[in-house]
Coordinates of C-alpha atoms (C1' of nucleotides) in Angstrom, one line a residue:
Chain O
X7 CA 71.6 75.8 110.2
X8 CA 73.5 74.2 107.3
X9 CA 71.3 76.6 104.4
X10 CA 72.9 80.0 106.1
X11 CA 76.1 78.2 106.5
X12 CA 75.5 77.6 102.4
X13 CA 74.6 80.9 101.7
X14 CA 77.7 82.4 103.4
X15 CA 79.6 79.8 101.5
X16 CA 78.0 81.0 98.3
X17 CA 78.5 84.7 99.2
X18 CA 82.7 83.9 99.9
X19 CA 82.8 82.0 96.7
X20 CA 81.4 85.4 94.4
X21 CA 83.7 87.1 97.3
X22 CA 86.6 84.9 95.6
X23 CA 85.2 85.4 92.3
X24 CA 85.4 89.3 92.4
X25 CA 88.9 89.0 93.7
X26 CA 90.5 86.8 91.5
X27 CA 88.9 89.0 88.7
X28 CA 90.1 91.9 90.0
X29 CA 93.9 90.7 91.0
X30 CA 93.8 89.5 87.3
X31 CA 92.8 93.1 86.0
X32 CA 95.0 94.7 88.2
X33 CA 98.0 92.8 87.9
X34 CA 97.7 93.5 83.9
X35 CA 96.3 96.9 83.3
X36 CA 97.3 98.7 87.1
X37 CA 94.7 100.0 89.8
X38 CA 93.6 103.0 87.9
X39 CA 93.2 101.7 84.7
X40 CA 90.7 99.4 86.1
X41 CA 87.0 100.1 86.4
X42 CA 84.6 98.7 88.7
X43 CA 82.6 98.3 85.7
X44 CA 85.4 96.1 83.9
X45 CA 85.9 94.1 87.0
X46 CA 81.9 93.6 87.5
X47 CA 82.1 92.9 83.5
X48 CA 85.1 90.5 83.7
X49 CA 82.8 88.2 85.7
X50 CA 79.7 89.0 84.1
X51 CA 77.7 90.4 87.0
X52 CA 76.6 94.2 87.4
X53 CA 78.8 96.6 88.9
X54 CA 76.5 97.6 91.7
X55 CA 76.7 93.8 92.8
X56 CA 80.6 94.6 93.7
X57 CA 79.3 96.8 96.5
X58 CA 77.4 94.6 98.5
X59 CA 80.8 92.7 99.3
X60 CA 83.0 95.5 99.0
X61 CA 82.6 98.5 100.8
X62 CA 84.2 100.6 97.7
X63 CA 87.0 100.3 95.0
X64 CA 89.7 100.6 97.5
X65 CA 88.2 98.2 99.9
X66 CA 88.4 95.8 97.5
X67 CA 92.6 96.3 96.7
X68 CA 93.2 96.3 100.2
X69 CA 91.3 92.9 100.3
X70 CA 93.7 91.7 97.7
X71 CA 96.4 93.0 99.6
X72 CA 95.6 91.5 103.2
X73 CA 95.7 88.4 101.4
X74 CA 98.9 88.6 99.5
X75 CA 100.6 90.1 102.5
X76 CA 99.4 87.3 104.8
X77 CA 101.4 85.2 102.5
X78 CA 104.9 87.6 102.6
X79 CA 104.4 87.8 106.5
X80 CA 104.0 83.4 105.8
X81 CA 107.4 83.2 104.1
X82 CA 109.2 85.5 106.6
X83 CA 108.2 83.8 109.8
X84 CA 109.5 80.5 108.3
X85 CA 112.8 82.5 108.7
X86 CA 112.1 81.8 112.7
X87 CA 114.5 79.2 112.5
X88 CA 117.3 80.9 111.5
X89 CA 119.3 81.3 115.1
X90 CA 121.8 84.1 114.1
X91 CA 119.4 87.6 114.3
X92 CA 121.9 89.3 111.7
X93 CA 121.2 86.8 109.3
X94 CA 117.5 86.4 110.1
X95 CA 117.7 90.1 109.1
X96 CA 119.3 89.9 106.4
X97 CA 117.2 86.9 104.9
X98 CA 114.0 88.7 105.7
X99 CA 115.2 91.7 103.4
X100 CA 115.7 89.8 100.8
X101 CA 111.7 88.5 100.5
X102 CA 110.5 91.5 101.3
X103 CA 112.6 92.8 97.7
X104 CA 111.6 89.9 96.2
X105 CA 107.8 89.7 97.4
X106 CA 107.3 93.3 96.5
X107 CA 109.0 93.3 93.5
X108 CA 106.5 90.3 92.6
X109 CA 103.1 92.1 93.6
X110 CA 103.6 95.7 92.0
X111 CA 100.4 96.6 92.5
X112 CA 99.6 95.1 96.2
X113 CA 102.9 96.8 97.2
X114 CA 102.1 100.0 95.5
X115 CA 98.9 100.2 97.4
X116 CA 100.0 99.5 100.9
X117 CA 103.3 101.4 100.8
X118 CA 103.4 103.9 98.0
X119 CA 99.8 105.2 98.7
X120 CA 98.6 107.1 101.6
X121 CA 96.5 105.4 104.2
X122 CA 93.2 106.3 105.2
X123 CA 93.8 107.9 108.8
X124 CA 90.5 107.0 109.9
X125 CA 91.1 103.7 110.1
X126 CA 91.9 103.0 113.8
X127 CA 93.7 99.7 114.2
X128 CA 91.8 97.7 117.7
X129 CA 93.1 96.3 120.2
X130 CA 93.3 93.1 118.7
X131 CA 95.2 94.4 115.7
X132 CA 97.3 95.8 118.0
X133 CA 98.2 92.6 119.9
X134 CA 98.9 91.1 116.4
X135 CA 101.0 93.9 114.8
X136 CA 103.2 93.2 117.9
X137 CA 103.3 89.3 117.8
X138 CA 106.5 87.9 115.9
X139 CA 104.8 84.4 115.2
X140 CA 102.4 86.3 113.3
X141 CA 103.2 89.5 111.9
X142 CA 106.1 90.9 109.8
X143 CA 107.1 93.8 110.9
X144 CA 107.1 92.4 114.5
X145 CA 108.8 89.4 113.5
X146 CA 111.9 92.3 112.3
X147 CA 111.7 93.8 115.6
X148 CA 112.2 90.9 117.3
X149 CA 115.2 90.2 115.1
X150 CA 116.7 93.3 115.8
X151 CA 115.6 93.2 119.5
X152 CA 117.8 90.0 119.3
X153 CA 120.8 91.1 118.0
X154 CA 120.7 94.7 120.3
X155 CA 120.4 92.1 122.9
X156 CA 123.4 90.3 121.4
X157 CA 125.7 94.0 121.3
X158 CA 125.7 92.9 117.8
X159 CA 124.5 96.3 116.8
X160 CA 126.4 99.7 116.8
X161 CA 125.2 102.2 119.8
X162 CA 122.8 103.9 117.5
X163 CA 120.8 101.0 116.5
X164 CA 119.4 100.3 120.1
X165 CA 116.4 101.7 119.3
X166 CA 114.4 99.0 117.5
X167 CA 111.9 101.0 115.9
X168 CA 113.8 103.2 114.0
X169 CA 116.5 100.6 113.2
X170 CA 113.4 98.4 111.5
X171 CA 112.6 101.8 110.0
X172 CA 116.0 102.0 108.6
X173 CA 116.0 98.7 107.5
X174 CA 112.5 99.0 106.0
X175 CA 113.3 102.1 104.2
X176 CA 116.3 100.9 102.5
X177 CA 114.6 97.9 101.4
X178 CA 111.4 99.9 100.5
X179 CA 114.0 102.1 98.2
X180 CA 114.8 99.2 96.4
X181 CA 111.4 97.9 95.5
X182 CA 109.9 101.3 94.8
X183 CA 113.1 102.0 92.5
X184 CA 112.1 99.2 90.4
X185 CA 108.7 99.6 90.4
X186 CA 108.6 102.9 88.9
X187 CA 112.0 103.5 86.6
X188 CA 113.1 99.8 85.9
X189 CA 111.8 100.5 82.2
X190 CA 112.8 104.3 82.5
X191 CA 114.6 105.6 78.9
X192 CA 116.1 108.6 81.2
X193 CA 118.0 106.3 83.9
X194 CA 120.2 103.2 83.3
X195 CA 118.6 101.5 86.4
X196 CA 121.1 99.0 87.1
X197 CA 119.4 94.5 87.6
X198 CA 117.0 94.6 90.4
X199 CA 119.2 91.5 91.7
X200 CA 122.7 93.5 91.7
X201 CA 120.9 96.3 93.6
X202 CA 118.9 94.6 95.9
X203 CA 122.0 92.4 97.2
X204 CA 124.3 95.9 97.5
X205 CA 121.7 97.4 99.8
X206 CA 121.3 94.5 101.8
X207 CA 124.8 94.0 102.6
X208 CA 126.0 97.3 102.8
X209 CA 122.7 98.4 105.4
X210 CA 123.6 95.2 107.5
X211 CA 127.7 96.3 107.3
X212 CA 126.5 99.7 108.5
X213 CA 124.2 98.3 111.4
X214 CA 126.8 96.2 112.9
X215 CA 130.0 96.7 115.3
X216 CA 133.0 96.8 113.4
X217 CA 134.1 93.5 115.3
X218 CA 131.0 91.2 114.0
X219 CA 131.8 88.1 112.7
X220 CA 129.0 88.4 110.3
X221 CA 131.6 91.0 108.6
X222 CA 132.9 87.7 107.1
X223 CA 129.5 87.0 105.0
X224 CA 129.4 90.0 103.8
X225 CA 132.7 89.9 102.7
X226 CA 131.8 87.1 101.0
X227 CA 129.0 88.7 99.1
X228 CA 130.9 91.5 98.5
X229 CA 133.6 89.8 96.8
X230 CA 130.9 88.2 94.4
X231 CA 129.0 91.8 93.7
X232 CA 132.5 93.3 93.0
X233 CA 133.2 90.2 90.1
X234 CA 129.1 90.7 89.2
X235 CA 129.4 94.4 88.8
X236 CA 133.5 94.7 87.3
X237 CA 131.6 92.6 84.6
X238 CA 128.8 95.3 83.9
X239 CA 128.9 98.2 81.3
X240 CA 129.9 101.5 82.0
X241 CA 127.3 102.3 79.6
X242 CA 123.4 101.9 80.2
X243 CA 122.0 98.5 79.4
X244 CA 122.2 95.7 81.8
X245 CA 121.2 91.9 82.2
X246 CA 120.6 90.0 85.4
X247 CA 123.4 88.4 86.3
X248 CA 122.9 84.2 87.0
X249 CA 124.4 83.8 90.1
X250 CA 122.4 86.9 92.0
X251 CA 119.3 85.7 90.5
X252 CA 119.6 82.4 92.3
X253 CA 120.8 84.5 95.0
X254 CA 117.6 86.8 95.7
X255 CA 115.6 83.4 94.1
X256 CA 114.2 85.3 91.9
X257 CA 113.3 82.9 89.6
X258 CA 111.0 80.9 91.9
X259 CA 108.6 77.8 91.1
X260 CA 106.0 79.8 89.1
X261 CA 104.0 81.1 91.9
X262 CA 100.4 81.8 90.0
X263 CA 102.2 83.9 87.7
X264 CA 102.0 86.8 89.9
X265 CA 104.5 89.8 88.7
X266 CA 102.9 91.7 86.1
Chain U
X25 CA 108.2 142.5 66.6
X26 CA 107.9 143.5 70.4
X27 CA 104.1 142.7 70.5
X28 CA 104.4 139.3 69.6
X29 CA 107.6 139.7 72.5
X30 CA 103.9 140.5 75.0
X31 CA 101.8 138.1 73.4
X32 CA 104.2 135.3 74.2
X33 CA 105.1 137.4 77.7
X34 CA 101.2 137.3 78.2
X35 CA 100.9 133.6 77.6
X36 CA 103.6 132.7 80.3
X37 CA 101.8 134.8 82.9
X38 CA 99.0 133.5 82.4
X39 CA 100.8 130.1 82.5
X40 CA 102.4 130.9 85.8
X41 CA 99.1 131.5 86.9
X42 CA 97.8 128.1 86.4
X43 CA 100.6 126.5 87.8
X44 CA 100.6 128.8 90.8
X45 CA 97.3 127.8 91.4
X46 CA 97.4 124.5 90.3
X47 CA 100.7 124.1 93.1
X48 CA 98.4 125.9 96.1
X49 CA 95.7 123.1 95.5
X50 CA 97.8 120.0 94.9
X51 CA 99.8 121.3 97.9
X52 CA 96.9 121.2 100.1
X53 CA 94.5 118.5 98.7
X54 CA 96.9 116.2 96.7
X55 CA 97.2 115.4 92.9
X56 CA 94.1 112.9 92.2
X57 CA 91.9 115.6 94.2
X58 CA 91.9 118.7 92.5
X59 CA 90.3 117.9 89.4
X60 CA 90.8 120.7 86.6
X61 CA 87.7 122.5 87.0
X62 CA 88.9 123.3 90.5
X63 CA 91.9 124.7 89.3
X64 CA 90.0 126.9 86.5
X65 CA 88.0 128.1 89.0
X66 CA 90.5 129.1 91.0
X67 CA 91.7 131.7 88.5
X68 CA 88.3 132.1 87.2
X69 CA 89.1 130.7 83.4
X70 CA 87.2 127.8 81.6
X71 CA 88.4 124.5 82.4
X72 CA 89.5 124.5 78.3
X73 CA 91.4 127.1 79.0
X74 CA 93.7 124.7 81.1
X75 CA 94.3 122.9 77.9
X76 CA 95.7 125.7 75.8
X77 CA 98.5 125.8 78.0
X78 CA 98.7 122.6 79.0
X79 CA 98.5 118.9 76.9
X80 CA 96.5 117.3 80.5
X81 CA 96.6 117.0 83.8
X82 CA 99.8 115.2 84.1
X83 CA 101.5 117.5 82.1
X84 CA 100.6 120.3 84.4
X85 CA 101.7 118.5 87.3
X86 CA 105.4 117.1 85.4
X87 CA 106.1 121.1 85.0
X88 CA 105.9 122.0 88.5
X89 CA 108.2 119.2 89.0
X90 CA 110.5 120.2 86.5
X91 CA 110.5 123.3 88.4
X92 CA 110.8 122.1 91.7
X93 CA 113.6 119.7 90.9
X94 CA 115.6 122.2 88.7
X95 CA 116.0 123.9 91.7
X96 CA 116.6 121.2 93.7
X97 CA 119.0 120.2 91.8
X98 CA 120.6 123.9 92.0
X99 CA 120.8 123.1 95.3
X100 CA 122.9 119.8 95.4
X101 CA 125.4 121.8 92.7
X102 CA 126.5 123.9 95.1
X103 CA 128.2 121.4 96.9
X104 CA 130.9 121.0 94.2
X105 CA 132.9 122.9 95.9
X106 CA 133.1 120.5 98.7
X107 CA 136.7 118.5 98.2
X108 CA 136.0 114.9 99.9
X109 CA 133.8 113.2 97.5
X110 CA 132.2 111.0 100.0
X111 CA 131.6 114.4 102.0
X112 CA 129.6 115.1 98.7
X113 CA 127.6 112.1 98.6
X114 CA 126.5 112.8 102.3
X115 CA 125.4 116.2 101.7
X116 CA 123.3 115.5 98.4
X117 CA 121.5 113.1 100.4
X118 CA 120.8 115.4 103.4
X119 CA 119.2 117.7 100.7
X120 CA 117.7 115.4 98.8
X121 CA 115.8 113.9 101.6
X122 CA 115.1 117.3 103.0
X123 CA 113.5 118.2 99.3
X124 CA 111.5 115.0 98.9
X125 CA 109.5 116.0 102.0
X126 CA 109.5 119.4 101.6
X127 CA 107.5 119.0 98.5
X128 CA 105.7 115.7 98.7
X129 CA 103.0 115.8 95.9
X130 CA 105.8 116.5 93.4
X131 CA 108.1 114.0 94.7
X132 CA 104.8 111.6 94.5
X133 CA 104.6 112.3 91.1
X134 CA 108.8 112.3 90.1
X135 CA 109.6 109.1 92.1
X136 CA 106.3 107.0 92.8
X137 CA 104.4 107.3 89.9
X138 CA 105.1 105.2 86.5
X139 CA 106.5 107.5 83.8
X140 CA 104.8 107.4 80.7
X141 CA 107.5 105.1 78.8
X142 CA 106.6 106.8 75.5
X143 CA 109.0 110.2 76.3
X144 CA 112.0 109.7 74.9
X145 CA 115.0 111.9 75.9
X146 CA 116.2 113.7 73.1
X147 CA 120.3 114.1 72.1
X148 CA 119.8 117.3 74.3
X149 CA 118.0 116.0 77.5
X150 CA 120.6 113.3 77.8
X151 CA 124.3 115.5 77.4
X152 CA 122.2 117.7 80.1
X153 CA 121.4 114.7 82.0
X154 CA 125.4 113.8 81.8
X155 CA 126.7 117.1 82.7
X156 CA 127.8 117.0 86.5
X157 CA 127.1 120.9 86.5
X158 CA 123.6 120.9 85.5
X159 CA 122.1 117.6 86.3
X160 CA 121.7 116.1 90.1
X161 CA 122.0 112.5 88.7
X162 CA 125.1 113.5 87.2
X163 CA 126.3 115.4 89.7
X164 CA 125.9 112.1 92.2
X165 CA 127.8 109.9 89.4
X166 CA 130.5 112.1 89.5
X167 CA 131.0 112.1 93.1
X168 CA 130.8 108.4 93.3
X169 CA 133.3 108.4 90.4
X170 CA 135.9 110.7 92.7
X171 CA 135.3 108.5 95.6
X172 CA 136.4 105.1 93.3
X173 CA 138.8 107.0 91.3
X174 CA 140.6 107.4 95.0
X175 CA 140.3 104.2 96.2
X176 CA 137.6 105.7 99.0
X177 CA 134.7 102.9 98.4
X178 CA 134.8 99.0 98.8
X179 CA 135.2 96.9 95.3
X180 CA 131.5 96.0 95.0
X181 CA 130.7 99.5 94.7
X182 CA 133.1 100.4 91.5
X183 CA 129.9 100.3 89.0
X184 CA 129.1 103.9 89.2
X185 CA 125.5 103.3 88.2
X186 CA 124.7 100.8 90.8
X187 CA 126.2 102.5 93.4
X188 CA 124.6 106.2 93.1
X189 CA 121.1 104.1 92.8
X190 CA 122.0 102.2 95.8
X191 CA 122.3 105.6 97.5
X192 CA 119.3 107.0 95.7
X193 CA 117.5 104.0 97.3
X194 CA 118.3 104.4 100.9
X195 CA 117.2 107.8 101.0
X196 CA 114.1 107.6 98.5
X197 CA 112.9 105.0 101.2
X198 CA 113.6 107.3 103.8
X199 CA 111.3 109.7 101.9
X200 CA 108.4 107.5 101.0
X201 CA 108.6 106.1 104.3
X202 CA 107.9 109.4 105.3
X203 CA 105.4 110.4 102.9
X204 CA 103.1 107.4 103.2
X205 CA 103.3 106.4 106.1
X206 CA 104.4 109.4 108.9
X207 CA 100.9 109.2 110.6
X208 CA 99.7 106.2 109.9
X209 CA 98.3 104.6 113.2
X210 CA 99.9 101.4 112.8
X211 CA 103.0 101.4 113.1
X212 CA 105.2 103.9 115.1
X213 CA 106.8 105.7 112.3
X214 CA 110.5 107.8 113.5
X215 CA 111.0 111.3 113.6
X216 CA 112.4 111.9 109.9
X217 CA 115.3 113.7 111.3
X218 CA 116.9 110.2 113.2
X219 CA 116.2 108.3 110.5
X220 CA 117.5 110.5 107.6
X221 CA 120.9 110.5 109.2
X222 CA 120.5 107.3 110.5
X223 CA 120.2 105.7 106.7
X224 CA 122.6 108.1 105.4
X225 CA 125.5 107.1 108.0
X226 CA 124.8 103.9 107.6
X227 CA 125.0 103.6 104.1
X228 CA 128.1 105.5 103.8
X229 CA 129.7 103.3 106.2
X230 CA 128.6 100.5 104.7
X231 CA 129.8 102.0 100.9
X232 CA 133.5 103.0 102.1
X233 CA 136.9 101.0 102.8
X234 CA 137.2 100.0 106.5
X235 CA 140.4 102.2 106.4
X236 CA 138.6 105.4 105.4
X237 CA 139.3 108.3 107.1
X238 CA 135.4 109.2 107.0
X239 CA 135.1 106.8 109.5
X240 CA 135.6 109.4 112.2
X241 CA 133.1 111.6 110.5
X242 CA 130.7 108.5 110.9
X243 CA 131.6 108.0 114.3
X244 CA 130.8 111.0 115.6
X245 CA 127.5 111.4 114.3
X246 CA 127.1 107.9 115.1
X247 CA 127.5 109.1 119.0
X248 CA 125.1 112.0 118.9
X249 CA 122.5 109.2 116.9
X250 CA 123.6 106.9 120.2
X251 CA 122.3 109.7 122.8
X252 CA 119.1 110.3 120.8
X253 CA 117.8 107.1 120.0
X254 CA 118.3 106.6 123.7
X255 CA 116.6 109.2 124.9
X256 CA 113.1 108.2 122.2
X257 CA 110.5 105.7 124.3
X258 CA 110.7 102.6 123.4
X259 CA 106.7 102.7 122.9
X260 CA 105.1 104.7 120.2
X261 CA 105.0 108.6 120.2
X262 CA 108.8 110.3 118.7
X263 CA 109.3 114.0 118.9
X264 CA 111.5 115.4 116.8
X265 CA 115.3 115.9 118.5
X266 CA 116.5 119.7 118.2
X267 CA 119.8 118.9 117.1
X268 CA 119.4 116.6 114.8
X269 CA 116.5 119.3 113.2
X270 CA 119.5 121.5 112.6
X271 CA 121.9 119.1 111.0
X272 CA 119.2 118.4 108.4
X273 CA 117.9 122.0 107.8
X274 CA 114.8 121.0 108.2
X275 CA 114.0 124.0 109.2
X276 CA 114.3 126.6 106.6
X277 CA 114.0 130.0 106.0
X278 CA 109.9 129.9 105.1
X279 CA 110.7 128.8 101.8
X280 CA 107.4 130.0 99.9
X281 CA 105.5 127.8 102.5
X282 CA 106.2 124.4 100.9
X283 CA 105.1 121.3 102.5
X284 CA 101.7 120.2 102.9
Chain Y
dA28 C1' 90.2 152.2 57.6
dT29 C1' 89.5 147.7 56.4
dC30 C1' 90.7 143.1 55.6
dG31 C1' 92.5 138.5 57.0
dG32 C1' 94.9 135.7 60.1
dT33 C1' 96.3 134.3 64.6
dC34 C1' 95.2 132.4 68.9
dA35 C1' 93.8 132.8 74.0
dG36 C1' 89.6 131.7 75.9
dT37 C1' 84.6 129.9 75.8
dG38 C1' 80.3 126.8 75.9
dA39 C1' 78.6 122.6 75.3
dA40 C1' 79.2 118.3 74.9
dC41 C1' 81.3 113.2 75.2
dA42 C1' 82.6 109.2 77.2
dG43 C1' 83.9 107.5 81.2
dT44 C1' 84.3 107.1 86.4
dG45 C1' 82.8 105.6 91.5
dT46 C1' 78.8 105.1 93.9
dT47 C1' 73.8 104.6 95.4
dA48 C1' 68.7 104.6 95.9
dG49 C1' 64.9 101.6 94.7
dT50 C1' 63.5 97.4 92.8
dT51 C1' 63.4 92.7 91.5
dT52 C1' 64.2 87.8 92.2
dA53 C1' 65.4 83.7 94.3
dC54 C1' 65.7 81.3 98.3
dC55 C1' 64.4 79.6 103.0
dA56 C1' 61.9 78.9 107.7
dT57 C1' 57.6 79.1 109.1
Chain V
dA30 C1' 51.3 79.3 100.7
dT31 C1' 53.4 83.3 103.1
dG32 C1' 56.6 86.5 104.8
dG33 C1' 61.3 87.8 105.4
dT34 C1' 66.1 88.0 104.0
dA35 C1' 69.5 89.4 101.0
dA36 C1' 72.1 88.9 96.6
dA37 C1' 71.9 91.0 92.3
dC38 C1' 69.9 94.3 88.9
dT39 C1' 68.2 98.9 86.8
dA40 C1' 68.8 103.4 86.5
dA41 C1' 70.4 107.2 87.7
dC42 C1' 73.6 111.0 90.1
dA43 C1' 77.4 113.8 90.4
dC44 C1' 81.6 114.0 89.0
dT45 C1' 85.9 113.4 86.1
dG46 C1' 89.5 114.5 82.1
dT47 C1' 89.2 116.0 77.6
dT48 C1' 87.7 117.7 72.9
dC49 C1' 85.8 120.7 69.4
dA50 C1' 83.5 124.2 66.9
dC51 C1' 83.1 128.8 68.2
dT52 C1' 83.9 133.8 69.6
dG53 C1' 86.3 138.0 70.0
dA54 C1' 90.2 140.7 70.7
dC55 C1' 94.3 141.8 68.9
dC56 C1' 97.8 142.3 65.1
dG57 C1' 100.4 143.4 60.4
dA58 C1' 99.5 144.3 55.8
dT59 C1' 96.9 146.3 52.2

DNA sequence: ATCGGTCAGTGAACAGTGTTAGTTTACCAT
DNA sequence: ATGGTAAACTAACACTGTTCACTGACCGAT
């Protein structure tokens, strides 16, 4: 049994091969811009051989996304620990800006692109999509089911989905903003740090009941986006403030060299 | 002199043509599925013709935005005359979110896809782009500059810039939320009505002073919000609430048939 | 009335794409 | 040694956006 154990050891490694290929290609030149041909070239093999691992070009992102996904969902569920919901919230925003900001392409596939329809989830993708200890999106729910349990939220957050929705779309807003007009010559997009942090707090001051004491946090943060953003120019141009980098860690330990 | 006057009227009928057609198909089948033989067809020209009038595809597509957005933007200039700033803000959001989905495949192509970086705005496009009375963008900065000039939003939120793409965030999530991801079988996406006006009051309570007077304005919307998010399931399916279809307009008067 | 120029529209092609039959080749259990 | 399995290759298909030399109708000037 151990030679078709090697031959489906063999076939994950070219499997690998055609990924890491393709995420390099990707990340540099952009989904479109990218043949199968130059992928099949980039690791000299023929482009029909890409299609007996992957069912077609878009198979093969989505692939690559799974995978980098897998490892946002990973960073979020360490925020399990964190006791206060509000703040689990809160923290959990701020990878998702940061992860999507760092994967362009993997985040422009899975939320800037429409999905396939026909692609029924199963029951057992089901049961996972609504595990916290294992997916993202439930882990949010969860959060927010926490603090609506709490009566940290106001009367029209009790509806979990459509307060993660909220949540999701403001966060979403920010990452898609950067993604396609950071480098814009028409708009003066303000530091991805300075924007990210103002949406956070000011979607987390609008979710909560005027008496919260996590009013006194973002407070805090306020205070420093106010210093942060009295320094900016009226004008257009605009570096990343210090502090807010370290803030939204967006300098972090050379991950792979994953931003494009 | 007047039949060069008809050869140039000629050219921009002929123009309109394209682009009528060229709308009708995007409209149905999406940008990257219409190739330009389809759209020559359609009018029964030669797929050269296309490029008299046009330098490519993209181009074709960027002047039905222009279009599109121009009157958009018509739209959210007719809310100058409303006094409150803030007021302003909330408004321009309601119709920018209700434009966005009203006309998907040009949003798609205004907001979440990379502009070439090679355009640059002339001397022209950018006093037009900082003219409150002809540019949306504008427009927003100046009603975010009323609200600081009266003391209506919190100090982190003086930056005009920053503050107008904060806003621009939370409801260009709310759109691409909606555009990518409003039947996808995974995840239980929100009527677009509830969450439209649950992002914008939200955001602007999390933008003004605690003192504001808007608050009440907030509040009450926040109630009706309360009794419909109560009466959605807490499972999957979300039917759109009546009331809420009316704040947003989202039903209009069969404008040209517009939505995909 | 004829010339010359202008220019919208054409026909045919080019270089590239994603994808797929049909075939070869290397490996393995028998 | 033989037959089967399957990864990888060859060659093509149908399509894409785009270009370029060209026609042919129209025009103002001679």
């Amino acid at each position: 049994m151990s030679s078709i154990d090697r031959r489906q050891r063999e076939k994950n490694e070219t499997q690998d091969k055609i990924l890491a290929a393709a995420r390099d290609l990707f990340l540099n030149h952009g989904f479109d811009a990218v043949s199968m041909r130059k992928i099949a070239e980039a690791i000299e093999y023929t482009p029909a051989a890409l299609y007996v691992h992957f069912k077609d070009k878009v198979e093969l992102m989505r692939e690559l996304c799974r995978r980098d996904f897998a490892a946002m969902d990973a960073e979020i569920l360490t925020l399990a620990t964190i006791a206060d919901p509000v703040r689990r919230m809160h923290e959990a925003g701020r990878i998702f800006i940061r992860f999507g900001t760092q994967h362009k392409n993997q985040y422009r596939l899975m939320f800037m692109t429409p999905h396939p329809r026909d692609i029924l989830p199963t029951e057992e993708d089901l049961a996972e999509m609504r595990d916290p200890d294992q997916n993202g999106y439930a882990f949010m729910c969860k959060a927010v089911g926490d603090a609506v349990a709490q009566g940290r939220l106001r009367p029209e957050f009790g509806e979990i989905h459509a307060t993660v929705q909220t949540l999701w779309a403001a966060t979403h807003g920010v990452v898609a903003l950067e993604i396609t007009h950071s480098d814009d010559p028409w708009v003066p997009i303000r530091a991805l740090a300075i924007r990210g942090e103002l949406t956070l707090s000011m979607t987390l001051r609008g979710m909560i009941r005027a008496t919260d004491p996590y009013h006194a946090e973002l407070e805090r943060i306020g205070a420093s986006l106010a210093d942060e953003t009295a320094r900016q120019p009226q004008g257009s141009s605009c570096p990343i403030g210090s502090m807010l980098s370290k803030a939204m860690n967006l300098i972090r330990p050379a991950n792979k060299g994953d931003s494009k």
